[in-house]
PDB file of C-alpha atoms in Angstrom:
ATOM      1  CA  UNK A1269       0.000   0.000   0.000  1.00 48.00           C
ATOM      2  CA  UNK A1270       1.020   3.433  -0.550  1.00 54.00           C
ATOM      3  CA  UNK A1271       2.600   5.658   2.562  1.00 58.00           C
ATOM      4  CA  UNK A1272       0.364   6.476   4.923  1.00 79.00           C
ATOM      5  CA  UNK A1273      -1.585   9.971   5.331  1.00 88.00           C
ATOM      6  CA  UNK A1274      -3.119  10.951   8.168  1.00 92.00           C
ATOM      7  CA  UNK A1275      -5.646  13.852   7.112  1.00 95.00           C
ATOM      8  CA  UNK A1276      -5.762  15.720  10.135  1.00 94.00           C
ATOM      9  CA  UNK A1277      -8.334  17.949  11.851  1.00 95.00           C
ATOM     10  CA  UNK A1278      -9.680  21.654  10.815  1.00 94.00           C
ATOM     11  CA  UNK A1279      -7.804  24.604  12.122  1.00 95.00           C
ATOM     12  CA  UNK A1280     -10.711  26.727  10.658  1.00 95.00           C
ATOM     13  CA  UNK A1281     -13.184  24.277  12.908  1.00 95.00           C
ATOM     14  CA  UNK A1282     -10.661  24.846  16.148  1.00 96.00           C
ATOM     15  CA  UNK A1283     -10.994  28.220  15.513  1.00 97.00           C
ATOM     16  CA  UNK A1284     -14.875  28.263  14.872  1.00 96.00           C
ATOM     17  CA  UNK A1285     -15.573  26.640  18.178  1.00 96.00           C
ATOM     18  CA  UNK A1286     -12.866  28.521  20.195  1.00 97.00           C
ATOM     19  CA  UNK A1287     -14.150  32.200  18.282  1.00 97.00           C
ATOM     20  CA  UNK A1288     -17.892  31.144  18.617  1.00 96.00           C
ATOM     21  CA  UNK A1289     -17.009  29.846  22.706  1.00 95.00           C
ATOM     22  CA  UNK A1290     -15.349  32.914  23.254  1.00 96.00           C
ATOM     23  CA  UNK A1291     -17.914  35.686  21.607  1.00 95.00           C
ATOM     24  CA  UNK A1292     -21.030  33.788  23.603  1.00 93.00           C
ATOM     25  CA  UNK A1293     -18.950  33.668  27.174  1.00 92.00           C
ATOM     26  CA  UNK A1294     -18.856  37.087  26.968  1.00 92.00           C
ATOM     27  CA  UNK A1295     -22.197  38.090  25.550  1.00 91.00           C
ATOM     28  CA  UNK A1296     -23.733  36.042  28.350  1.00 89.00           C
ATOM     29  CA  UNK A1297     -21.244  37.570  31.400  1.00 89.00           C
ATOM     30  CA  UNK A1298     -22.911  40.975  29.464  1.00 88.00           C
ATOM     31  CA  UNK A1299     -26.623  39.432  30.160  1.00 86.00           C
ATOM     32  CA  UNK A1300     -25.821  38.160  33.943  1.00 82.00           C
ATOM     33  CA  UNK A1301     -27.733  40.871  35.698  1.00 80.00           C
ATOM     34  CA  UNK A1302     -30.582  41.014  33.275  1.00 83.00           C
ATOM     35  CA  UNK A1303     -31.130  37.092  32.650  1.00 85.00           C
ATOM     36  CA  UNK A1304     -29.722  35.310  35.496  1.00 85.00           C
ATOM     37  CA  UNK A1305     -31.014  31.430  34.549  1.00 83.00           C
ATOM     38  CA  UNK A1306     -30.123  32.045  30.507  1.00 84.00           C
ATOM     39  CA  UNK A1307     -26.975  33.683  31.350  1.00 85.00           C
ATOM     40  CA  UNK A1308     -25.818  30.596  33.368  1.00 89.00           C
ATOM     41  CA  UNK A1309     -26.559  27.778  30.646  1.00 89.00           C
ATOM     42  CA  UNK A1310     -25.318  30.280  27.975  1.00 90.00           C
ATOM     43  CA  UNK A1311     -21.948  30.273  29.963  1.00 91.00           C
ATOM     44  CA  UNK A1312     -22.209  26.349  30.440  1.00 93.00           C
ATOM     45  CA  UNK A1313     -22.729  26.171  26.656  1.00 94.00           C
ATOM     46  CA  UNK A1314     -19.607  28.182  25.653  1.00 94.00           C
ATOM     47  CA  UNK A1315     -17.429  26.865  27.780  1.00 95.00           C
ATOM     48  CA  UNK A1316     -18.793  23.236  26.404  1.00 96.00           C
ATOM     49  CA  UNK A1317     -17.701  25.090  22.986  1.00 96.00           C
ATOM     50  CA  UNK A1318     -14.454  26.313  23.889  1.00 96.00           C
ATOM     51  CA  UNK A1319     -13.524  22.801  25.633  1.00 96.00           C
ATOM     52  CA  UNK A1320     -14.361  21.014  22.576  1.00 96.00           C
ATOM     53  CA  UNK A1321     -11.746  23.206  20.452  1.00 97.00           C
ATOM     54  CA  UNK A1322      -9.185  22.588  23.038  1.00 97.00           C
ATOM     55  CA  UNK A1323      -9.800  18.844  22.944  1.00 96.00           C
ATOM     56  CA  UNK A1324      -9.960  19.244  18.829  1.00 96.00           C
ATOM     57  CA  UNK A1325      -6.565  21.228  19.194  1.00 97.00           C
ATOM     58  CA  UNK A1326      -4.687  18.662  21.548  1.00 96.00           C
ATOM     59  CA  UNK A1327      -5.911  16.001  18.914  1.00 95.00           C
ATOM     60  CA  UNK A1328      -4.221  17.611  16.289  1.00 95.00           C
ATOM     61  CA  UNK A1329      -0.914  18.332  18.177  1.00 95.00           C
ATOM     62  CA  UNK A1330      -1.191  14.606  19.192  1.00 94.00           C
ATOM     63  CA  UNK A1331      -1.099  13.705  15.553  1.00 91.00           C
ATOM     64  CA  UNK A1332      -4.622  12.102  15.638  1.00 92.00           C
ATOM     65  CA  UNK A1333      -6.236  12.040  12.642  1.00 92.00           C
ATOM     66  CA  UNK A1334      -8.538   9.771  10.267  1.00 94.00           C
ATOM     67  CA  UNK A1335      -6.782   7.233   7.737  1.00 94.00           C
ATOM     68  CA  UNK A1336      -6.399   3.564   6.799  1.00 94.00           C
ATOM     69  CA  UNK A1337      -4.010   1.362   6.280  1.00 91.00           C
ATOM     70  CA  UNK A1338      -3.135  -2.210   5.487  1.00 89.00           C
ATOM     71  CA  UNK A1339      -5.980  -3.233   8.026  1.00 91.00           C
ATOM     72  CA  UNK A1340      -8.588  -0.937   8.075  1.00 92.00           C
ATOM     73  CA  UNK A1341      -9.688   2.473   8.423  1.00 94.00           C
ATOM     74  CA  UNK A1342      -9.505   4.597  11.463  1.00 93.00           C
ATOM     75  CA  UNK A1343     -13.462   5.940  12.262  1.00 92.00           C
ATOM     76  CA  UNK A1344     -12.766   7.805  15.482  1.00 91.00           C
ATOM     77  CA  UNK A1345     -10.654  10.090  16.805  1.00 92.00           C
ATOM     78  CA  UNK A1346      -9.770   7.494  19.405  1.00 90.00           C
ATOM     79  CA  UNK A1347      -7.819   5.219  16.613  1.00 89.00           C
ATOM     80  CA  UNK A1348     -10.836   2.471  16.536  1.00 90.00           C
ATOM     81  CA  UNK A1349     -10.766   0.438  12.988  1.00 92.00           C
ATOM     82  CA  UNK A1350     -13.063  -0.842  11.006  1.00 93.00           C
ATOM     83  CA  UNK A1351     -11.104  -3.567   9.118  1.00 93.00           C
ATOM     84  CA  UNK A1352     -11.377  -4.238   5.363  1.00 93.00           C
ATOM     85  CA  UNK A1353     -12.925  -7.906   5.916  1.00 90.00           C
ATOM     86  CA  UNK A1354     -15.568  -6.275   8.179  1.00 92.00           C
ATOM     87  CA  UNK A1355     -16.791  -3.371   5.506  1.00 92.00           C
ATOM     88  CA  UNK A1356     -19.937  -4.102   3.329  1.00 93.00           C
ATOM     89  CA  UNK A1357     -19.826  -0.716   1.333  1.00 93.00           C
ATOM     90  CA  UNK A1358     -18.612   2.907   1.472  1.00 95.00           C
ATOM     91  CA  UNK A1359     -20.932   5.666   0.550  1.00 95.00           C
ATOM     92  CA  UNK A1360     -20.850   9.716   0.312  1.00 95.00           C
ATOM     93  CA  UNK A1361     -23.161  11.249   2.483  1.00 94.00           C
ATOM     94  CA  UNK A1362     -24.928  14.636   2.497  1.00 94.00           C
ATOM     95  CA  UNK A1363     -27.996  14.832   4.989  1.00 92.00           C
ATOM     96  CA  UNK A1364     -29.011  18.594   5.312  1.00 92.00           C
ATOM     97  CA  UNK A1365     -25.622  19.954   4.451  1.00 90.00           C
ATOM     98  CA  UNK A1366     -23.315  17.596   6.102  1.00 93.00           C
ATOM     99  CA  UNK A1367     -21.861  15.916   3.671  1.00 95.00           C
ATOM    100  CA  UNK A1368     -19.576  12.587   5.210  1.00 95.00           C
ATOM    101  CA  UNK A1369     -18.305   9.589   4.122  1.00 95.00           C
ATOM    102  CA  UNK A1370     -20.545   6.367   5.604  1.00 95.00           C
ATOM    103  CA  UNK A1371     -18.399   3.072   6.408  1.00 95.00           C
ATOM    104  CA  UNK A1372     -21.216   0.156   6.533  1.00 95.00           C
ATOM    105  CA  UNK A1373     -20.072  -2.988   7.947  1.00 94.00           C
ATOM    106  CA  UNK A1374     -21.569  -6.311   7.486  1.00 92.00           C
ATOM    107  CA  UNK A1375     -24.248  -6.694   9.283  1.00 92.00           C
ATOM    108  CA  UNK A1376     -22.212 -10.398  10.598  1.00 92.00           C
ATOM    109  CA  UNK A1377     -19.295  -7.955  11.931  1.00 91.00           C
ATOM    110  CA  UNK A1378     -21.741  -5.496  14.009  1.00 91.00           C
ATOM    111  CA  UNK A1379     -21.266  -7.164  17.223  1.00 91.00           C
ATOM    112  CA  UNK A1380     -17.496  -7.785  16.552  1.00 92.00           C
ATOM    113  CA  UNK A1381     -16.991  -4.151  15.993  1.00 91.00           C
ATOM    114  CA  UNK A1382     -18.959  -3.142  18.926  1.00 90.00           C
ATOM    115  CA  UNK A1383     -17.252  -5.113  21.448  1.00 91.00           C
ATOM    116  CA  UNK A1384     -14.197  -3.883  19.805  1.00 89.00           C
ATOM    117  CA  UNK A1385     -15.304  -0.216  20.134  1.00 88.00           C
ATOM    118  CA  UNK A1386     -16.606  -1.096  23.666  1.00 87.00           C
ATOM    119  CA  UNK A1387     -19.688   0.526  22.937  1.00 88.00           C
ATOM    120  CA  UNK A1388     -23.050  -0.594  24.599  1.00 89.00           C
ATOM    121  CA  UNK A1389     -24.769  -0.858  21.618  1.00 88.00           C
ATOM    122  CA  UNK A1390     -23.461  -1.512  17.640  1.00 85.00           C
ATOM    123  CA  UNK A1391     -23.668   0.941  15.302  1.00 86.00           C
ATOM    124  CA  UNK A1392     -24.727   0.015  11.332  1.00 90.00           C
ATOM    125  CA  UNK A1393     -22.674   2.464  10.171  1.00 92.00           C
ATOM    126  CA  UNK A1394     -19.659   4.683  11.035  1.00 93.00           C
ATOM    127  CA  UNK A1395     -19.708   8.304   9.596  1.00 93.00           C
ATOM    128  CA  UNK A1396     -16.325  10.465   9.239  1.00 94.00           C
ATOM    129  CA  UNK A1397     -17.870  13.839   9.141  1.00 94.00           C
ATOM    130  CA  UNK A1398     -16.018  16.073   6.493  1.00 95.00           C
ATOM    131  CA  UNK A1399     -16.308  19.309   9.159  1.00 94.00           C
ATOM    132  CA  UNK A1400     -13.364  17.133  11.206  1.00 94.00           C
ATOM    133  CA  UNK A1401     -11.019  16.860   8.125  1.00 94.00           C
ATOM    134  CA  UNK A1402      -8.803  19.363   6.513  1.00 93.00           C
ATOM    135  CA  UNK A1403      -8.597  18.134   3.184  1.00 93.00           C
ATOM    136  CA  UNK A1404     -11.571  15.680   3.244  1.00 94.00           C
ATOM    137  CA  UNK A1405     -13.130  15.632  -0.662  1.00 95.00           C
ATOM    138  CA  UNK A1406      -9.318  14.800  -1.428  1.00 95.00           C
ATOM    139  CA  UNK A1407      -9.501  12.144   2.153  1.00 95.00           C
ATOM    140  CA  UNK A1408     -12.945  10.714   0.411  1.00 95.00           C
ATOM    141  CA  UNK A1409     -11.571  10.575  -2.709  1.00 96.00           C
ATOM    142  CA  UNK A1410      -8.661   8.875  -1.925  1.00 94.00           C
ATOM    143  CA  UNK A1411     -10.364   6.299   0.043  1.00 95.00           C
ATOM    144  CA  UNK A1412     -13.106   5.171  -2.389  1.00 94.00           C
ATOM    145  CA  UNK A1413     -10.121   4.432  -4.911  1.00 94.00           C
ATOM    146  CA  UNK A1414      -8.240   2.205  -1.726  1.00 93.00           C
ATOM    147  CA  UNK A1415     -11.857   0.635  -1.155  1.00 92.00           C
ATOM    148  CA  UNK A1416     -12.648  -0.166  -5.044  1.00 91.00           C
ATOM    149  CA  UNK A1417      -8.634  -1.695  -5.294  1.00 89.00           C
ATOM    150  CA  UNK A1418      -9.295  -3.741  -2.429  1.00 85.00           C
ATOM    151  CA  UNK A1419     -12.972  -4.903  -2.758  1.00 83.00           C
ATOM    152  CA  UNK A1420     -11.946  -6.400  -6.567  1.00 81.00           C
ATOM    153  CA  UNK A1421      -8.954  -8.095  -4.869  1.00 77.00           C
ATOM    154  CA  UNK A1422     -11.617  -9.518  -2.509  1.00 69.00           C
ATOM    155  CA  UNK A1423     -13.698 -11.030  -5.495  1.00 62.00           C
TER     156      UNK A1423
END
């Protein structure tokens, strides 16, 4: 296989959340005296928002990042796989503007992948939204060819 490429996460998404966190923590300090109880889960929300970019951010300095390999391909940020054996059929998504790329399993493998995952429950299908990835119509693109090379070795 080819050398591997991690296609890391957004700086422009970082810098959404930790902008967007930012602007509503102090619109909502601004509203404390006038709107006590809106103020308060306004400043729980936007520090959710700027936590989330921080976590994005270490992520990124970590060198985390969604790819595949020889194996499989990486569906979290957490490094879980979903091997080659286990994948049914990749699709393009776009549900109401948010466009990703859908890894179905087999639905033999669901249980597999769950325990795997160490998830309560299996999932069908494992998206990779494209707001996480830098470069992801060239990350979708990429991995369609990878998937149509090694579903007709499979046949």
């Amino acid at each position: 296989m080819d050398h591997l490429r991690i296609y890391k996460i957004s700086l422009l998404l970082i810098f959404g959340f930790m902008f967007i966190g930012i602007l509503l923590c102090l619109v909502f300090i601004m509203a404390l005296k006038e709107a006590l109880l809106v103020s308060i889960l306004g400043l729980i929300f936007s520090i959710f928002t700027i936590g989330y970019s921080i976590f994005l951010w270490r992520k990124r300095k970590e060198g985390k990042g969604f790819y595949w390999d020889d194996e499989g391909i990486v569906i979290d940020l957490k490094g879980n796989k979903v091997y080659w054996d286990e994948i049914e059929d990749i699709k393009y998504s776009n549900v109401r503007g948010l466009k990703s790329t859908v890894i179905y399993p087999h639905y033999t493998n669901h249980e597999k992948i769950r325990i795997r995952r160490g998830k309560s429950l299996p999932t069908p299908a494992h998206s990779i939204d494209w707001i996480l990835i830098k470069k992801a119509k060239e990350y979708h693109k990429n991995l369609m060819k990878v998937w149509e090379e090694k579903n007709n070795a499979q046949k």
